[in-house]
PDB file of C-alpha atoms in Angstrom:
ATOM      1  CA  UNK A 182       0.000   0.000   0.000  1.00 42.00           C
ATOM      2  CA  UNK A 183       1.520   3.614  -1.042  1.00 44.00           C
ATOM      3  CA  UNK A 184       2.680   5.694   2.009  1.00 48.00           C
ATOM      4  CA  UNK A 185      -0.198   8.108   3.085  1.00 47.00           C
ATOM      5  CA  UNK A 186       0.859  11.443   2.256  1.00 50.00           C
ATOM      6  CA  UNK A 187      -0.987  14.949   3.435  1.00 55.00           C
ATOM      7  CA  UNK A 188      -4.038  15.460   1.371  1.00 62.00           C
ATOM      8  CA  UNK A 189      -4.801  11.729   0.409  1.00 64.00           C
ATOM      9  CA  UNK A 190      -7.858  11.193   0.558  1.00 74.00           C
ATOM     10  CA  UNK A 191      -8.995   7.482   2.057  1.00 74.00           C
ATOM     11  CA  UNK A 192     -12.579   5.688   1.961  1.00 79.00           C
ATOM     12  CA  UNK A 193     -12.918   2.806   4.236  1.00 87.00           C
ATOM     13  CA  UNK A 194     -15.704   0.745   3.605  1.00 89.00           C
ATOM     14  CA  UNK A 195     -16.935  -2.894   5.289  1.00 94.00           C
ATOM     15  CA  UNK A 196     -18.239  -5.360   2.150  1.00 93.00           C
ATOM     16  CA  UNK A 197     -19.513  -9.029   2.954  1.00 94.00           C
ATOM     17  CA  UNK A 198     -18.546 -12.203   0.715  1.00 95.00           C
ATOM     18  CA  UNK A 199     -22.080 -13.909   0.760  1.00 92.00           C
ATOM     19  CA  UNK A 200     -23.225 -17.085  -0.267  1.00 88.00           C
ATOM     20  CA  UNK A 201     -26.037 -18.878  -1.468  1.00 83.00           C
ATOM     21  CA  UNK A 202     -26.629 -21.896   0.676  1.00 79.00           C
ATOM     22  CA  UNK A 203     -25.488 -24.813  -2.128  1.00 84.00           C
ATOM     23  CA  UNK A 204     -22.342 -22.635  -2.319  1.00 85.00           C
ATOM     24  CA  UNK A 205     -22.293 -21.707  -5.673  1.00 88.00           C
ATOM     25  CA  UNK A 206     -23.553 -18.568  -6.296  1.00 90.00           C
ATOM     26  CA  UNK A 207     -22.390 -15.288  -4.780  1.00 92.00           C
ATOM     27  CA  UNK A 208     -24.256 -12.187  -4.089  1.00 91.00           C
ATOM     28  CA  UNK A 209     -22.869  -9.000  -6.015  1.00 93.00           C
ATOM     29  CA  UNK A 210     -24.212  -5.471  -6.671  1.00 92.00           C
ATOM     30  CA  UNK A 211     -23.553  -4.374 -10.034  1.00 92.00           C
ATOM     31  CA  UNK A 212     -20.898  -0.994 -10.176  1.00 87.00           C
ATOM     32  CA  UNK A 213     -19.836   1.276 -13.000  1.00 83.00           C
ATOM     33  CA  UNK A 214     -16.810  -1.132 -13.735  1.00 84.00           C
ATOM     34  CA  UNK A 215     -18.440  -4.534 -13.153  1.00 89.00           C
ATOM     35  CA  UNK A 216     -19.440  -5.963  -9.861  1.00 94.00           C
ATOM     36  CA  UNK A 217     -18.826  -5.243  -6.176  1.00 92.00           C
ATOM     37  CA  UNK A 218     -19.540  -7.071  -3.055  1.00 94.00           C
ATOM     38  CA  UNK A 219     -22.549  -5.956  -0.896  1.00 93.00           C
ATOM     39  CA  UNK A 220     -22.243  -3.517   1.828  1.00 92.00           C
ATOM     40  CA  UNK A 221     -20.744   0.827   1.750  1.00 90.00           C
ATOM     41  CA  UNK A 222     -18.638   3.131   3.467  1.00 91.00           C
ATOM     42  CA  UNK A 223     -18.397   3.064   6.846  1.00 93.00           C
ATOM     43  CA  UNK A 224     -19.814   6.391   8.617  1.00 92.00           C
ATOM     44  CA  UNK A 225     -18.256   8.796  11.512  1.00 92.00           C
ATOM     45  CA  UNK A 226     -18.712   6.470  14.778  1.00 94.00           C
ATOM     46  CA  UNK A 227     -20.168   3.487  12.815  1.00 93.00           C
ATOM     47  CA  UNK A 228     -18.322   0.220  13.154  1.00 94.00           C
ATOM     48  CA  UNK A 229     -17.732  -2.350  10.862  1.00 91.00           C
ATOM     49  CA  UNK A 230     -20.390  -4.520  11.796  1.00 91.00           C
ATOM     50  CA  UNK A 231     -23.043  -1.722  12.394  1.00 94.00           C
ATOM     51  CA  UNK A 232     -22.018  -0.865   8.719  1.00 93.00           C
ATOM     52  CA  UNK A 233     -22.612  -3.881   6.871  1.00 91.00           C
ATOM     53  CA  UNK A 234     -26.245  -4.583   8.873  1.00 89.00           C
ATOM     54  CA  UNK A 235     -27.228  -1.426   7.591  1.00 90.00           C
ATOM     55  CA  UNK A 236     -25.986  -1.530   4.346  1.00 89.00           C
ATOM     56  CA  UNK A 237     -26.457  -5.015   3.817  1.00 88.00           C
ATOM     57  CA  UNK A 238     -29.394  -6.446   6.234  1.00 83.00           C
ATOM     58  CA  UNK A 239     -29.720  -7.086   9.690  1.00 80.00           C
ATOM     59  CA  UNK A 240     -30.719 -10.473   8.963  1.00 82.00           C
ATOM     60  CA  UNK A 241     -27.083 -11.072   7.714  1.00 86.00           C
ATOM     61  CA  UNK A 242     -25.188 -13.974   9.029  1.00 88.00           C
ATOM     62  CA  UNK A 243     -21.269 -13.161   9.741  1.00 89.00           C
ATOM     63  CA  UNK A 244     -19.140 -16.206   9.787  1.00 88.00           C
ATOM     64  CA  UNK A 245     -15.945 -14.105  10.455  1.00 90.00           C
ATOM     65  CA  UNK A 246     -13.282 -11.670   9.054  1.00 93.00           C
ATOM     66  CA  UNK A 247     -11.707 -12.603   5.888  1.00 93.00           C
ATOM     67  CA  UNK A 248      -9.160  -9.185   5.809  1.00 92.00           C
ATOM     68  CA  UNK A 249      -8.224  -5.962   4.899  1.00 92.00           C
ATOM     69  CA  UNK A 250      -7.584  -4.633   1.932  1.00 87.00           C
ATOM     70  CA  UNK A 251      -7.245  -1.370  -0.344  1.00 81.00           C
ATOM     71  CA  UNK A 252      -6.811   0.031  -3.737  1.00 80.00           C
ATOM     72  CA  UNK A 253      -5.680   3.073  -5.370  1.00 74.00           C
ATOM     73  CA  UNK A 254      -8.513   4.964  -7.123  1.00 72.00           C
ATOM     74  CA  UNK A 255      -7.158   8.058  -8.102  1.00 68.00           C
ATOM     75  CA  UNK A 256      -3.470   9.864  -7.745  1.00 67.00           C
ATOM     76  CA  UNK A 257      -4.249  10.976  -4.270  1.00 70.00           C
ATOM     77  CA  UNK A 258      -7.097   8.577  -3.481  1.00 72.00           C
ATOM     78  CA  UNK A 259      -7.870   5.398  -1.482  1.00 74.00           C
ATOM     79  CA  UNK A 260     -10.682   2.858  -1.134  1.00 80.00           C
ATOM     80  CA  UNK A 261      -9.713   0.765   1.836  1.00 84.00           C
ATOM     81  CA  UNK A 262     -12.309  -2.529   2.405  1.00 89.00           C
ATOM     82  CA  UNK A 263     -12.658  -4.541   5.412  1.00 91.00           C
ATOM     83  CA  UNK A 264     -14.371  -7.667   4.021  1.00 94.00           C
ATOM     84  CA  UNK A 265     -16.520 -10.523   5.872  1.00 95.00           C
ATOM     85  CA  UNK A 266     -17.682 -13.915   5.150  1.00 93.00           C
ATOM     86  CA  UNK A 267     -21.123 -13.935   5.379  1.00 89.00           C
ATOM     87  CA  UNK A 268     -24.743 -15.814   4.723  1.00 82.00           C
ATOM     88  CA  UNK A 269     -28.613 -15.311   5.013  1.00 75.00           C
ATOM     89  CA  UNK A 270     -30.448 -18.136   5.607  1.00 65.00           C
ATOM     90  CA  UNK A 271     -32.813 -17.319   3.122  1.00 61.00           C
ATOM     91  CA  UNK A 272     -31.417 -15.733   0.412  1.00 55.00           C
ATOM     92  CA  UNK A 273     -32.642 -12.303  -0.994  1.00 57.00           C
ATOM     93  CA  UNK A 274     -33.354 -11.220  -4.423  1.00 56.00           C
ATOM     94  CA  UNK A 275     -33.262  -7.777  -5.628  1.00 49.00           C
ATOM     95  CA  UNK A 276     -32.590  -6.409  -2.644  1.00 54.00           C
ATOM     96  CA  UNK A 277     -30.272  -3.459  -2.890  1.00 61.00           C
ATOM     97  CA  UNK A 278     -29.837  -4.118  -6.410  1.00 79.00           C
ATOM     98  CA  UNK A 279     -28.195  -7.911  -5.182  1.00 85.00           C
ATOM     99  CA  UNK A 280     -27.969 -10.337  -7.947  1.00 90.00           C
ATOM    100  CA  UNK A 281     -26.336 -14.206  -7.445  1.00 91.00           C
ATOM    101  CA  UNK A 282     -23.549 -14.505 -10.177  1.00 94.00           C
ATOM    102  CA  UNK A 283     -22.093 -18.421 -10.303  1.00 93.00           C
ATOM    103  CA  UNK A 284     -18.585 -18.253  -8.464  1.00 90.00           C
ATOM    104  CA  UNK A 285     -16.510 -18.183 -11.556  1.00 89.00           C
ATOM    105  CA  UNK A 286     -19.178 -15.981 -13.301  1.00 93.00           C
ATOM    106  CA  UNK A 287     -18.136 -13.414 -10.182  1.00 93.00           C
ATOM    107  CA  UNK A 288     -15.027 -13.692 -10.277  1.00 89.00           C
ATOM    108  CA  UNK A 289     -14.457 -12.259 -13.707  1.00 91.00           C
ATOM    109  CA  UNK A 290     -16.763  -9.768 -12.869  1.00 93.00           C
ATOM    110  CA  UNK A 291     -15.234  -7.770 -10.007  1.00 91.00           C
ATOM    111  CA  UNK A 292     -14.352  -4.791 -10.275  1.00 87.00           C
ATOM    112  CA  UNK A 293     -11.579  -3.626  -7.964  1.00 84.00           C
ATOM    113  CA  UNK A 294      -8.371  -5.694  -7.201  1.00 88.00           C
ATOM    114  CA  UNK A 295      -9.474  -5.709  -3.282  1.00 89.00           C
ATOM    115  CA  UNK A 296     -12.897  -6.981  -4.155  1.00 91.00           C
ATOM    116  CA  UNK A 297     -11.440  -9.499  -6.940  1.00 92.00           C
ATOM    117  CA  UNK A 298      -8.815 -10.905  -3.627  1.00 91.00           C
ATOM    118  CA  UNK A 299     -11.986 -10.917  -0.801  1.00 93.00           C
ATOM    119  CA  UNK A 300     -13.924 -13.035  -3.341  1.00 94.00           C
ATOM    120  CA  UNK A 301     -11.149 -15.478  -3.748  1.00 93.00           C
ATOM    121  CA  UNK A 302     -10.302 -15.602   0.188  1.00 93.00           C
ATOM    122  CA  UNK A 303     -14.325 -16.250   0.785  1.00 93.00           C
ATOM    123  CA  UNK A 304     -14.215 -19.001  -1.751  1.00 91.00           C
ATOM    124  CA  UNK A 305     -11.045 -20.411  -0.016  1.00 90.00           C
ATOM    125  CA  UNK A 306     -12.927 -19.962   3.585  1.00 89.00           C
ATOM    126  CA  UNK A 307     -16.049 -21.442   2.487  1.00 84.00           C
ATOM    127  CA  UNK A 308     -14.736 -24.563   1.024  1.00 81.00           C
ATOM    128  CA  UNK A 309     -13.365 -25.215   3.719  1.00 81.00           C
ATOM    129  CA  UNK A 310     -16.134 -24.397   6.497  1.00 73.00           C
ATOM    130  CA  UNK A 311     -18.472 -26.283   7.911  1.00 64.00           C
ATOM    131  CA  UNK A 312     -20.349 -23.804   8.772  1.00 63.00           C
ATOM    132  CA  UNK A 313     -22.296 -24.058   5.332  1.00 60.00           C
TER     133      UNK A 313
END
């Protein structure tokens, strides 16, 4: 990660790598570039967790912490993620513009190099769960 200089401007956000229950779809929102994982920036005195039940659903299952990770958007820019594994037990459609891509499908999808590695670390996690 570049050094943080005076004047960069960082976005943290907390995004969820969700599954369908046969684990083989994954729930992405579609972006600009492609697709992104469900949840938003994080707001002033919100944690993590607060984040992604708003943004994603309170009814959202969180299996555990996958990582950190960020990418450069702009010369003086940063969009920082903090990613989860995640589940619902029954699994939404349409909501906040969610659509279930096929694991592979998804994965040539992402956009952003941060969401592209959380996807891959929450296929690597689920496989081999047993919380599934």
């Amino acid at each position: 990660m570049p050094k943080m200089e005076t004047g960069y401007k960082k976005a943290c956000g907390a995004y969820a790598v969700i599954f369908d229950a046969k684990k083989e779809k994954v729930g992405v929102v579609p972006s600009g570039s492609g697709y992104r994982l469900p949840g938003g920036e994080i707001s002033r005195g919100e944690s993590e967790l607060a984040c992604l039940m708003r943004t994603v659903g309170a009814d959202l299952e969180i299996a555990g912490f996958l990582g950190k990770a960020a990418q450069e958007t702009g010369a003086r820019s940063m969009d920082e993620g903090l990613f989860y594994l995640g589940k619902w037990e029954q699994p939404r459609k349409g909501s906040h513009n969610l659509e279930w891509l096929n694991l592979h499908e998804a994965a040539e999808k992402m956009a952003g190099t941060h969401h592209q590695w959380a996807l891959q670390e929450g296929i690597s996690a689920v496989q081999a769960s047993t919380w599934f």
